[in-house]
Short mmCIF file of C-alpha atoms and ligand atoms in Angstrom, two decimals:
data_model
loop_
_atom_site.label_atom_id
_atom_site.label_comp_id
_atom_site.label_asym_id
_atom_site.label_seq_id
_atom_site.Cartn_x
_atom_site.Cartn_y
_atom_site.Cartn_z
CA MET A 4 -32.71 7.07 -16.05
CA HIS A 5 -29.52 7.50 -13.85
CA PHE A 6 -27.19 5.33 -15.69
CA ASP A 7 -28.16 6.81 -18.63
CA ALA A 8 -24.71 8.63 -18.93
CA ILE A 9 -22.69 5.65 -17.63
CA GLY A 10 -20.38 4.65 -20.42
CA ARG A 11 -17.86 1.20 -20.67
CA VAL A 12 -14.22 1.78 -19.75
CA PRO A 13 -11.83 -1.47 -20.90
CA GLY A 14 -10.94 -4.13 -18.04
CA ASP A 15 -7.61 -4.29 -16.43
CA PRO A 16 -5.18 -5.60 -18.45
CA ILE A 17 -3.34 -8.10 -16.40
CA LEU A 18 -6.59 -9.58 -15.12
CA GLY A 19 -8.26 -9.08 -18.09
CA LEU A 20 -5.61 -11.55 -19.78
CA MET A 21 -6.46 -14.65 -17.19
CA ASP A 22 -10.13 -14.58 -18.44
CA LEU A 23 -9.01 -15.08 -21.91
CA TYR A 24 -6.26 -17.95 -20.78
CA ALA A 25 -9.39 -19.62 -19.11
CA GLN A 26 -11.44 -18.96 -22.09
CA ASP A 27 -8.82 -20.99 -24.63
CA THR A 28 -8.93 -24.07 -25.61
CA HIS A 29 -5.84 -24.81 -27.63
CA PRO A 30 -3.92 -27.80 -25.17
CA ASN A 31 -0.63 -26.22 -25.36
CA LYS A 32 -1.47 -23.11 -23.68
CA PHE A 33 0.66 -20.91 -22.00
CA ASP A 34 -0.06 -18.25 -19.14
CA LEU A 35 2.51 -15.93 -18.85
CA GLY A 36 0.24 -13.02 -18.06
CA VAL A 37 -0.42 -12.39 -14.13
CA GLY A 38 2.10 -12.89 -11.98
CA VAL A 39 1.62 -15.81 -10.07
CA TYR A 40 3.33 -18.79 -9.43
CA LYS A 41 3.07 -22.31 -11.24
CA ASP A 42 4.46 -25.60 -10.20
CA ASP A 43 5.09 -28.43 -12.43
CA GLN A 44 1.00 -29.46 -13.02
CA GLY A 45 0.86 -25.74 -13.97
CA LEU A 46 -1.17 -25.19 -10.64
CA THR A 47 -0.84 -22.56 -7.87
CA PRO A 48 0.12 -24.39 -4.97
CA ILE A 49 -1.16 -23.31 -1.29
CA PRO A 50 2.64 -24.02 0.47
CA HIS A 51 2.39 -26.97 3.06
CA SER A 52 3.87 -24.65 5.52
CA VAL A 53 -0.18 -22.60 5.23
CA LYS A 54 -1.89 -25.61 4.97
CA LEU A 55 -0.18 -26.40 8.31
CA ALA A 56 -0.87 -22.72 9.66
CA GLU A 57 -4.79 -23.19 8.62
CA GLN A 58 -5.35 -26.44 10.48
CA ARG A 59 -3.61 -24.71 13.70
CA LEU A 60 -6.00 -21.80 13.07
CA VAL A 61 -9.29 -24.01 12.69
CA ASP A 62 -8.32 -25.92 15.57
CA THR A 63 -7.58 -22.85 18.32
CA GLN A 64 -9.14 -19.89 16.75
CA THR A 65 -12.48 -18.59 19.18
CA THR A 66 -13.45 -15.97 17.67
CA LYS A 67 -13.53 -13.68 14.53
CA THR A 68 -14.05 -10.49 15.85
CA TYR A 69 -12.64 -7.24 14.72
CA ILE A 70 -8.95 -6.61 14.86
CA GLY A 71 -7.74 -2.92 15.11
CA GLY A 72 -6.86 -0.86 12.76
CA HIS A 73 -3.47 -1.90 12.21
CA GLY A 74 -4.18 -5.03 12.17
CA ASP A 75 -2.60 -8.36 13.79
CA VAL A 76 -0.13 -7.42 16.49
CA ALA A 77 2.27 -10.18 16.14
CA PHE A 78 1.45 -10.14 12.00
CA GLY A 79 2.86 -6.67 12.35
CA ARG A 80 5.85 -7.55 14.78
CA LEU A 81 7.05 -11.13 12.33
CA ILE A 82 6.35 -8.88 8.80
CA SER A 83 8.27 -6.32 10.16
CA GLU A 84 11.42 -7.93 11.65
CA LEU A 85 10.59 -10.82 8.14
CA VAL A 86 11.73 -7.10 5.84
CA LEU A 87 13.64 -5.15 8.38
CA GLY A 88 15.54 -8.09 9.83
CA PRO A 89 14.58 -9.60 12.94
CA ASP A 90 17.92 -7.64 14.96
CA SER A 91 16.51 -4.27 13.38
CA THR A 92 17.65 -1.18 15.38
CA LEU A 93 14.51 0.81 13.98
CA ILE A 94 12.41 -2.03 16.19
CA ARG A 95 13.97 -2.25 19.21
CA GLU A 96 13.68 1.80 19.63
CA HIS A 97 9.79 1.84 18.61
CA ARG A 98 10.30 4.29 15.17
CA ALA A 99 9.68 1.17 13.15
CA GLY A 100 5.64 -0.13 12.70
CA ALA A 101 3.61 -2.36 10.52
CA THR A 102 -0.32 -1.31 9.82
CA GLN A 103 -1.80 -4.48 7.93
CA THR A 104 -2.92 -3.83 4.93
CA PRO A 105 -5.40 -6.13 2.11
CA GLY A 106 -2.77 -7.08 -0.18
CA GLY A 107 0.72 -5.06 -1.61
CA THR A 108 -1.75 -3.28 -3.30
CA GLY A 109 -3.85 -2.21 -0.22
CA ALA A 110 -0.69 -0.86 1.69
CA LEU A 111 -0.09 1.17 -1.74
CA ARG A 112 -3.55 2.83 -1.65
CA LEU A 113 -2.85 3.29 2.30
CA SER A 114 0.86 5.62 1.38
CA ALA A 115 -1.08 7.35 -2.02
CA ASP A 116 -3.82 8.36 0.46
CA PHE A 117 -1.09 8.93 3.15
CA ILE A 118 0.99 10.50 1.15
CA ALA A 119 -2.03 13.01 -0.43
CA GLN A 120 -4.10 13.96 2.89
CA ALA A 121 -0.76 14.48 5.29
CA LEU A 122 1.74 15.16 2.87
CA PRO A 123 0.21 18.28 0.40
CA GLY A 124 1.55 19.09 -2.87
CA ARG A 125 4.31 16.37 -2.97
CA GLY A 126 4.80 14.35 -6.10
CA VAL A 127 5.18 10.84 -6.88
CA TRP A 128 7.78 9.80 -9.48
CA LEU A 129 7.80 6.38 -10.83
CA SER A 130 9.43 3.79 -13.03
CA ASN A 131 9.32 3.73 -16.75
CA PRO A 132 7.65 1.93 -17.31
CA THR A 133 6.12 0.15 -13.64
CA TRP A 134 3.06 -2.24 -12.98
CA PRO A 135 0.10 -0.30 -14.60
CA ILE A 136 -1.31 0.04 -10.84
CA HIS A 137 0.87 1.94 -10.11
CA GLU A 138 0.16 4.69 -12.42
CA THR A 139 -2.72 4.95 -11.96
CA LEU A 140 -3.28 4.59 -7.61
CA PHE A 141 -1.25 7.60 -7.02
CA ALA A 142 -2.99 9.24 -9.76
CA LYS A 143 -6.57 8.17 -8.55
CA ALA A 144 -5.77 9.44 -5.15
CA GLY A 145 -5.20 12.87 -6.04
CA LEU A 146 -0.81 12.96 -6.57
CA LYS A 147 0.36 14.45 -9.02
CA VAL A 148 2.62 11.53 -11.09
CA SER A 149 5.59 11.83 -12.85
CA HIS A 150 8.21 9.29 -14.19
CA TYR A 151 12.50 8.00 -13.75
CA PRO A 152 14.05 6.59 -16.60
CA TYR A 153 14.39 2.85 -15.82
CA VAL A 154 14.95 1.05 -19.28
CA GLY A 155 15.47 2.04 -22.59
CA THR A 156 14.51 1.22 -25.77
CA ASP A 157 17.15 -1.22 -26.41
CA ASN A 158 15.57 -3.09 -23.30
CA ARG A 159 18.44 -2.42 -21.23
CA LEU A 160 18.23 -0.96 -17.42
CA ASP A 161 19.56 2.33 -18.00
CA VAL A 162 20.42 3.45 -14.29
CA GLN A 163 22.58 6.46 -15.62
CA ALA A 164 19.40 8.21 -17.11
CA MET A 165 17.56 7.36 -14.07
CA LEU A 166 20.46 8.87 -12.01
CA ALA A 167 20.58 12.12 -13.79
CA THR A 168 16.69 12.38 -13.84
CA LEU A 169 16.44 11.65 -9.79
CA SER A 170 18.71 14.56 -9.29
CA THR A 171 16.72 16.81 -10.78
CA VAL A 172 13.10 15.79 -8.80
CA PRO A 173 11.61 18.63 -6.74
CA MET A 174 12.99 18.01 -3.35
CA GLY A 175 9.99 16.67 -0.85
CA ASP A 176 8.80 14.38 -3.47
CA VAL A 177 8.19 10.93 -2.97
CA VAL A 178 10.36 8.87 -5.12
CA LEU A 179 8.95 4.78 -5.67
CA LEU A 180 11.65 2.82 -5.79
CA HIS A 181 11.06 -1.52 -6.84
CA ALA A 182 13.22 -3.47 -3.42
CA CYS A 183 13.55 -6.71 -5.69
CA CYS A 184 12.13 -8.76 -8.77
CA HIS A 185 11.20 -5.09 -10.82
CA ASN A 186 8.14 -5.45 -12.81
CA PRO A 187 7.69 -5.59 -15.21
CA THR A 188 11.09 -5.58 -16.41
CA GLY A 189 13.12 -8.30 -14.32
CA PHE A 190 15.39 -5.54 -14.08
CA ASP A 191 17.49 -4.92 -10.85
CA LEU A 192 19.59 -2.38 -9.72
CA SER A 193 22.90 -3.91 -8.45
CA GLN A 194 24.39 -2.83 -4.77
CA ASP A 195 26.56 -0.16 -6.27
CA ASP A 196 23.55 1.36 -7.71
CA TRP A 197 21.27 1.58 -5.28
CA ARG A 198 23.65 3.34 -2.50
CA GLN A 199 24.42 6.23 -5.21
CA VAL A 200 19.93 6.19 -5.39
CA LEU A 201 20.05 6.80 -1.59
CA GLN A 202 22.99 9.33 -1.50
CA ILE A 203 20.72 11.75 -4.15
CA VAL A 204 17.63 10.43 -2.36
CA ARG A 205 19.50 12.22 1.37
CA GLU A 206 21.03 14.88 -1.04
CA ARG A 207 17.66 15.86 -2.68
CA GLN A 208 15.67 14.86 0.74
CA LEU A 209 13.53 12.76 -1.00
CA LEU A 210 10.76 10.18 0.74
CA PRO A 211 11.40 6.61 -1.11
CA LEU A 212 8.45 4.67 -1.28
CA ILE A 213 10.04 1.03 -1.52
CA ASP A 214 7.91 -1.54 -2.93
CA PHE A 215 8.54 -5.37 -2.02
CA ALA A 216 6.19 -7.42 -3.38
CA TYR A 217 8.35 -10.66 -3.76
CA GLN A 218 10.84 -11.16 -1.50
CA GLY A 219 12.51 -14.36 -2.19
CA PHE A 220 11.76 -14.95 -5.90
CA GLY A 221 15.35 -12.29 -6.37
CA ASP A 222 18.09 -13.69 -4.83
CA GLY A 223 16.76 -15.26 -1.76
CA LEU A 224 15.05 -14.22 1.30
CA GLU A 225 17.58 -12.07 3.53
CA GLN A 226 19.44 -11.34 -0.13
CA ASP A 227 16.23 -9.35 -1.24
CA ALA A 228 16.04 -7.43 1.59
CA TRP A 229 19.62 -5.24 1.09
CA ALA A 230 18.39 -2.44 -0.54
CA VAL A 231 15.62 -2.01 2.12
CA ARG A 232 17.62 -2.51 5.03
CA LEU A 233 19.87 0.04 4.01
CA PHE A 234 17.25 2.49 3.21
CA ALA A 235 15.96 2.02 6.00
CA ALA A 236 19.09 1.94 7.92
CA GLU A 237 20.72 5.34 6.31
CA LEU A 238 17.40 7.25 6.57
CA PRO A 239 15.69 8.85 9.26
CA GLU A 240 11.95 7.74 7.13
CA VAL A 241 10.97 4.97 4.81
CA LEU A 242 7.59 3.38 3.68
CA ILE A 243 7.52 -0.30 2.67
CA THR A 244 5.15 -1.74 1.45
CA SER A 245 5.20 -5.52 1.34
CA SER A 246 3.31 -8.35 -0.91
CA CYS A 247 2.37 -11.84 1.20
CA SER A 248 0.71 -12.80 -2.22
CA LYS A 249 3.50 -14.24 -4.15
CA ASN A 250 6.17 -15.67 -1.11
CA PHE A 251 3.28 -17.51 0.85
CA GLY A 252 0.75 -18.35 -1.85
CA LEU A 253 -1.65 -16.44 -0.09
CA TYR A 254 -3.19 -14.36 -3.04
CA ARG A 255 -6.44 -14.05 -2.66
CA ASP A 256 -6.63 -13.96 1.60
CA ARG A 257 -4.82 -10.54 0.81
CA VAL A 258 -2.42 -9.96 2.84
CA GLY A 259 0.06 -7.03 2.98
CA ALA A 260 1.51 -4.21 5.10
CA LEU A 261 2.88 -0.84 5.18
CA ILE A 262 5.66 -0.03 7.63
CA VAL A 263 6.49 3.02 8.30
CA CYS A 264 10.37 4.25 9.56
CA ALA A 265 9.96 7.05 11.13
CA ALA A 266 13.10 9.35 13.17
CA ASP A 267 11.85 8.20 16.50
CA ALA A 268 8.97 6.66 18.32
CA GLU A 269 6.86 9.67 19.18
CA LYS A 270 6.59 10.78 15.39
CA LEU A 271 6.39 7.35 14.56
CA THR A 272 2.64 7.37 16.10
CA ASP A 273 1.71 10.60 15.06
CA VAL A 274 2.06 9.26 11.53
CA ARG A 275 0.24 5.88 12.73
CA SER A 276 -2.50 7.54 14.21
CA GLN A 277 -3.05 8.95 10.57
CA LEU A 278 -2.95 5.75 8.60
CA ALA A 279 -4.93 3.73 11.29
CA ASN A 280 -7.59 7.31 10.08
CA ILE A 281 -7.43 6.55 6.58
CA ALA A 282 -7.72 3.32 6.19
CA ARG A 283 -11.04 3.02 8.59
CA ASN A 284 -12.20 5.01 5.87
CA LEU A 285 -10.28 3.01 3.61
CA TRP A 286 -11.72 -0.25 4.50
CA SER A 287 -12.16 -0.12 7.71
CA THR A 288 -10.35 -3.74 9.44
CA PRO A 289 -8.29 -5.31 7.38
CA PRO A 290 -9.07 -9.20 6.60
CA ASP A 291 -7.54 -11.68 9.11
CA HIS A 292 -7.14 -14.36 8.06
CA GLY A 293 -4.30 -14.74 5.57
CA ALA A 294 -2.16 -12.87 7.72
CA ALA A 295 -3.29 -15.09 10.43
CA VAL A 296 -2.19 -17.55 8.90
CA VAL A 297 1.34 -15.42 7.85
CA ALA A 298 1.92 -14.35 11.94
CA THR A 299 1.51 -18.62 12.39
CA ILE A 300 4.39 -19.65 10.41
CA LEU A 301 6.68 -16.44 11.42
CA GLY A 302 5.80 -17.27 14.72
CA ASP A 303 6.79 -20.82 14.49
CA ALA A 304 10.99 -21.77 14.13
CA GLU A 305 9.54 -25.38 12.83
CA LEU A 306 6.87 -23.78 10.06
CA LYS A 307 8.60 -20.85 9.59
CA LYS A 308 11.63 -23.32 8.30
CA VAL A 309 9.37 -25.56 5.89
CA TRP A 310 8.32 -21.99 4.55
CA SER A 311 11.62 -20.94 4.13
CA GLY A 312 12.37 -24.11 1.99
CA GLU A 313 8.99 -23.46 0.32
CA VAL A 314 9.95 -19.85 -1.20
CA GLU A 315 13.45 -21.29 -1.41
CA ALA A 316 12.14 -24.08 -4.10
CA MET A 317 9.63 -21.76 -5.77
CA ARG A 318 12.62 -18.86 -6.80
CA SER A 319 14.92 -21.66 -7.60
CA ARG A 320 12.17 -23.08 -10.48
CA ILE A 321 11.96 -19.80 -11.46
CA ALA A 322 15.73 -19.51 -12.20
CA GLN A 323 16.29 -22.60 -13.90
CA LEU A 324 12.88 -21.89 -16.42
CA ARG A 325 14.45 -18.54 -16.98
CA ALA A 326 18.02 -20.35 -18.11
CA GLY A 327 16.16 -23.57 -19.93
CA LEU A 328 13.88 -20.92 -21.82
CA VAL A 329 17.37 -19.33 -22.43
CA GLU A 330 18.79 -22.15 -24.08
CA ALA A 331 15.86 -23.70 -25.23
CA LEU A 332 15.47 -20.51 -27.95
CA ALA A 333 19.44 -21.24 -29.22
CA PRO A 334 18.77 -23.99 -31.69
CA HIS A 335 16.61 -21.18 -33.18
CA GLY A 336 19.67 -18.30 -33.07
CA LEU A 337 18.45 -16.54 -30.71
CA ALA A 338 19.98 -16.77 -27.68
CA GLU A 339 22.21 -13.81 -27.94
CA ARG A 340 19.02 -11.67 -27.74
CA PHE A 341 17.35 -12.93 -25.11
CA ALA A 342 19.44 -13.22 -23.10
CA HIS A 343 18.83 -11.04 -20.78
CA ILE A 344 16.02 -13.78 -19.84
CA GLY A 345 18.96 -15.21 -17.73
CA ALA A 346 19.77 -12.50 -16.04
CA GLN A 347 16.77 -10.36 -14.77
CA ARG A 348 14.87 -11.64 -11.05
CA GLY A 349 12.19 -12.12 -10.13
CA MET A 350 8.95 -13.47 -11.44
CA PHE A 351 8.70 -11.40 -15.39
CA SER A 352 10.92 -10.56 -18.09
CA TYR A 353 10.59 -7.80 -19.88
CA THR A 354 11.49 -9.84 -23.14
CA GLY A 355 11.77 -6.53 -25.81
CA LEU A 356 8.65 -8.48 -27.42
CA ASN A 357 6.79 -5.48 -28.80
CA ALA A 358 2.60 -5.03 -28.54
CA GLU A 359 2.22 -6.61 -32.47
CA GLN A 360 4.51 -9.64 -31.73
CA VAL A 361 2.19 -9.99 -28.81
CA LYS A 362 -0.68 -9.74 -30.07
CA GLN A 363 0.29 -13.25 -32.30
CA LEU A 364 1.78 -14.95 -29.57
CA ARG A 365 -1.62 -14.76 -28.48
CA GLU A 366 -3.49 -15.25 -31.86
CA LYS A 367 -1.72 -18.07 -33.58
CA HIS A 368 0.34 -19.93 -30.22
CA SER A 369 -2.37 -19.61 -27.37
CA VAL A 370 0.86 -18.10 -25.42
CA TYR A 371 -0.59 -15.05 -23.11
CA MET A 372 1.79 -12.40 -21.94
CA VAL A 373 1.04 -8.29 -20.82
CA SER A 374 1.02 -6.30 -24.64
CA SER A 375 3.75 -4.57 -22.56
CA GLY A 376 5.81 -7.47 -23.81
CA ARG A 377 6.11 -8.30 -19.88
CA ALA A 378 5.98 -12.38 -19.60
CA SER A 379 5.62 -14.04 -16.02
CA VAL A 380 8.25 -16.57 -15.98
CA ALA A 381 6.70 -18.20 -13.25
CA GLY A 382 4.36 -19.39 -15.57
CA ILE A 383 6.04 -21.49 -18.11
CA ASP A 384 5.82 -25.04 -18.15
CA ALA A 385 9.10 -26.39 -18.04
CA THR A 386 8.18 -29.91 -20.01
CA ARG A 387 6.93 -27.33 -22.52
CA LEU A 388 9.75 -25.07 -22.79
CA ALA A 389 11.00 -26.21 -26.77
CA LEU A 390 7.48 -25.46 -27.74
CA LEU A 391 7.47 -22.00 -26.19
CA ALA A 392 10.66 -21.08 -27.96
CA GLU A 393 9.50 -22.37 -30.92
CA ALA A 394 6.71 -20.18 -30.60
CA ILE A 395 8.89 -16.99 -29.99
CA ALA A 396 10.92 -17.77 -32.69
CA ASP A 397 8.15 -17.85 -35.05
CA VAL A 398 7.05 -13.85 -33.87
CA SER A 399 10.28 -12.78 -33.60
CA ASN A 400 12.54 -13.92 -36.75
C1 LMR B 19 1.68 -8.70 -12.20
O1 LMR B 19 1.53 -7.36 -12.41
O2 LMR B 19 0.90 -9.70 -13.02
C2 LMR B 19 0.76 -9.04 -9.92
O3 LMR B 19 1.19 -8.08 -9.67
C3 LMR B 19 -0.46 -9.18 -9.67
C4 LMR B 19 -1.56 -7.93 -10.11
O4 LMR B 19 -1.96 -8.26 -9.18
O5 LMR B 19 -1.06 -7.46 -10.76
#
């Protein structure tokens, strides 16, 4: 039979946790696995701004015909403004353009194929550690994947080691940087660190690919864009992958964009012709609904205000959960050991717990997190912080 020789591969380590968690009948289980925001009721709500925009679309949309290869034009302009800033010189000079993609992962996949096909011979450098799909996605596109250090064995950001390795990267290679809310660690670079990275990128003529999946979840919508805007202003060429999964709560609608910044409008058109060609062979044309929702929100001052308030509410709740967890660990004598949870940014915390401790947390306490020790802080139930701290203390001592 044709399929006889086909074996089984392990399931996705992050998505697999969603299934395990769903099957667990423990009344006090914790879902700190996949990066999904949850409210005080443990639900991942549809933002009110999204509901309003969807209603508007239902009332006014007249067709479901295909959108173009680069997606919805209004979406492309508005997402570029959100990422690069409304007054961006790049947008004004037609040096930046967005291609709508199915989620941030689609944007990464489009970048990977673009690099493989249009920039042959370039290696891709990832932080160690990084989001596991970064590893497999670039490798599957046939690219050589290498790593620069990011977090040391002491679970601290090691900028010096990062800079030292980046200084040795072959000229012209691609370096993937997390704009903010580093996944999986939650450790972000300071503005000074970013300037040093920029200097090396410039010296070695590297092509930065900036993954921007959590705009608004670190320090705020504008603040989180600081490094992206710095690189876009200072360098002639930058690739940015943007995701609307988290900040618009549109996870399953798959909304993202690959924003290309090029030296001039003519070159941008060349690059975009390649992207349209690659996208046509990957997914033909992108799904419309989620991007139409985003365009409706960002294109309407009132809706945008409602939405940015909702993003800020999610951001500040995560910050409170971080502080609350460290506080809840204090009676166990663990506040200092886990103080980094309070200092990290975004949905995730590299807790420093090892794979065995994570396993014990799951088996003894029904606390689900990725075996690397990554916890999705955004999934914590604020009313049960003491219980979570007790479980962590149990496996830590
Ligand atoms: C995560 O890292 O948990 C999220 O980015 C969701 C995903 O697709 O893995």
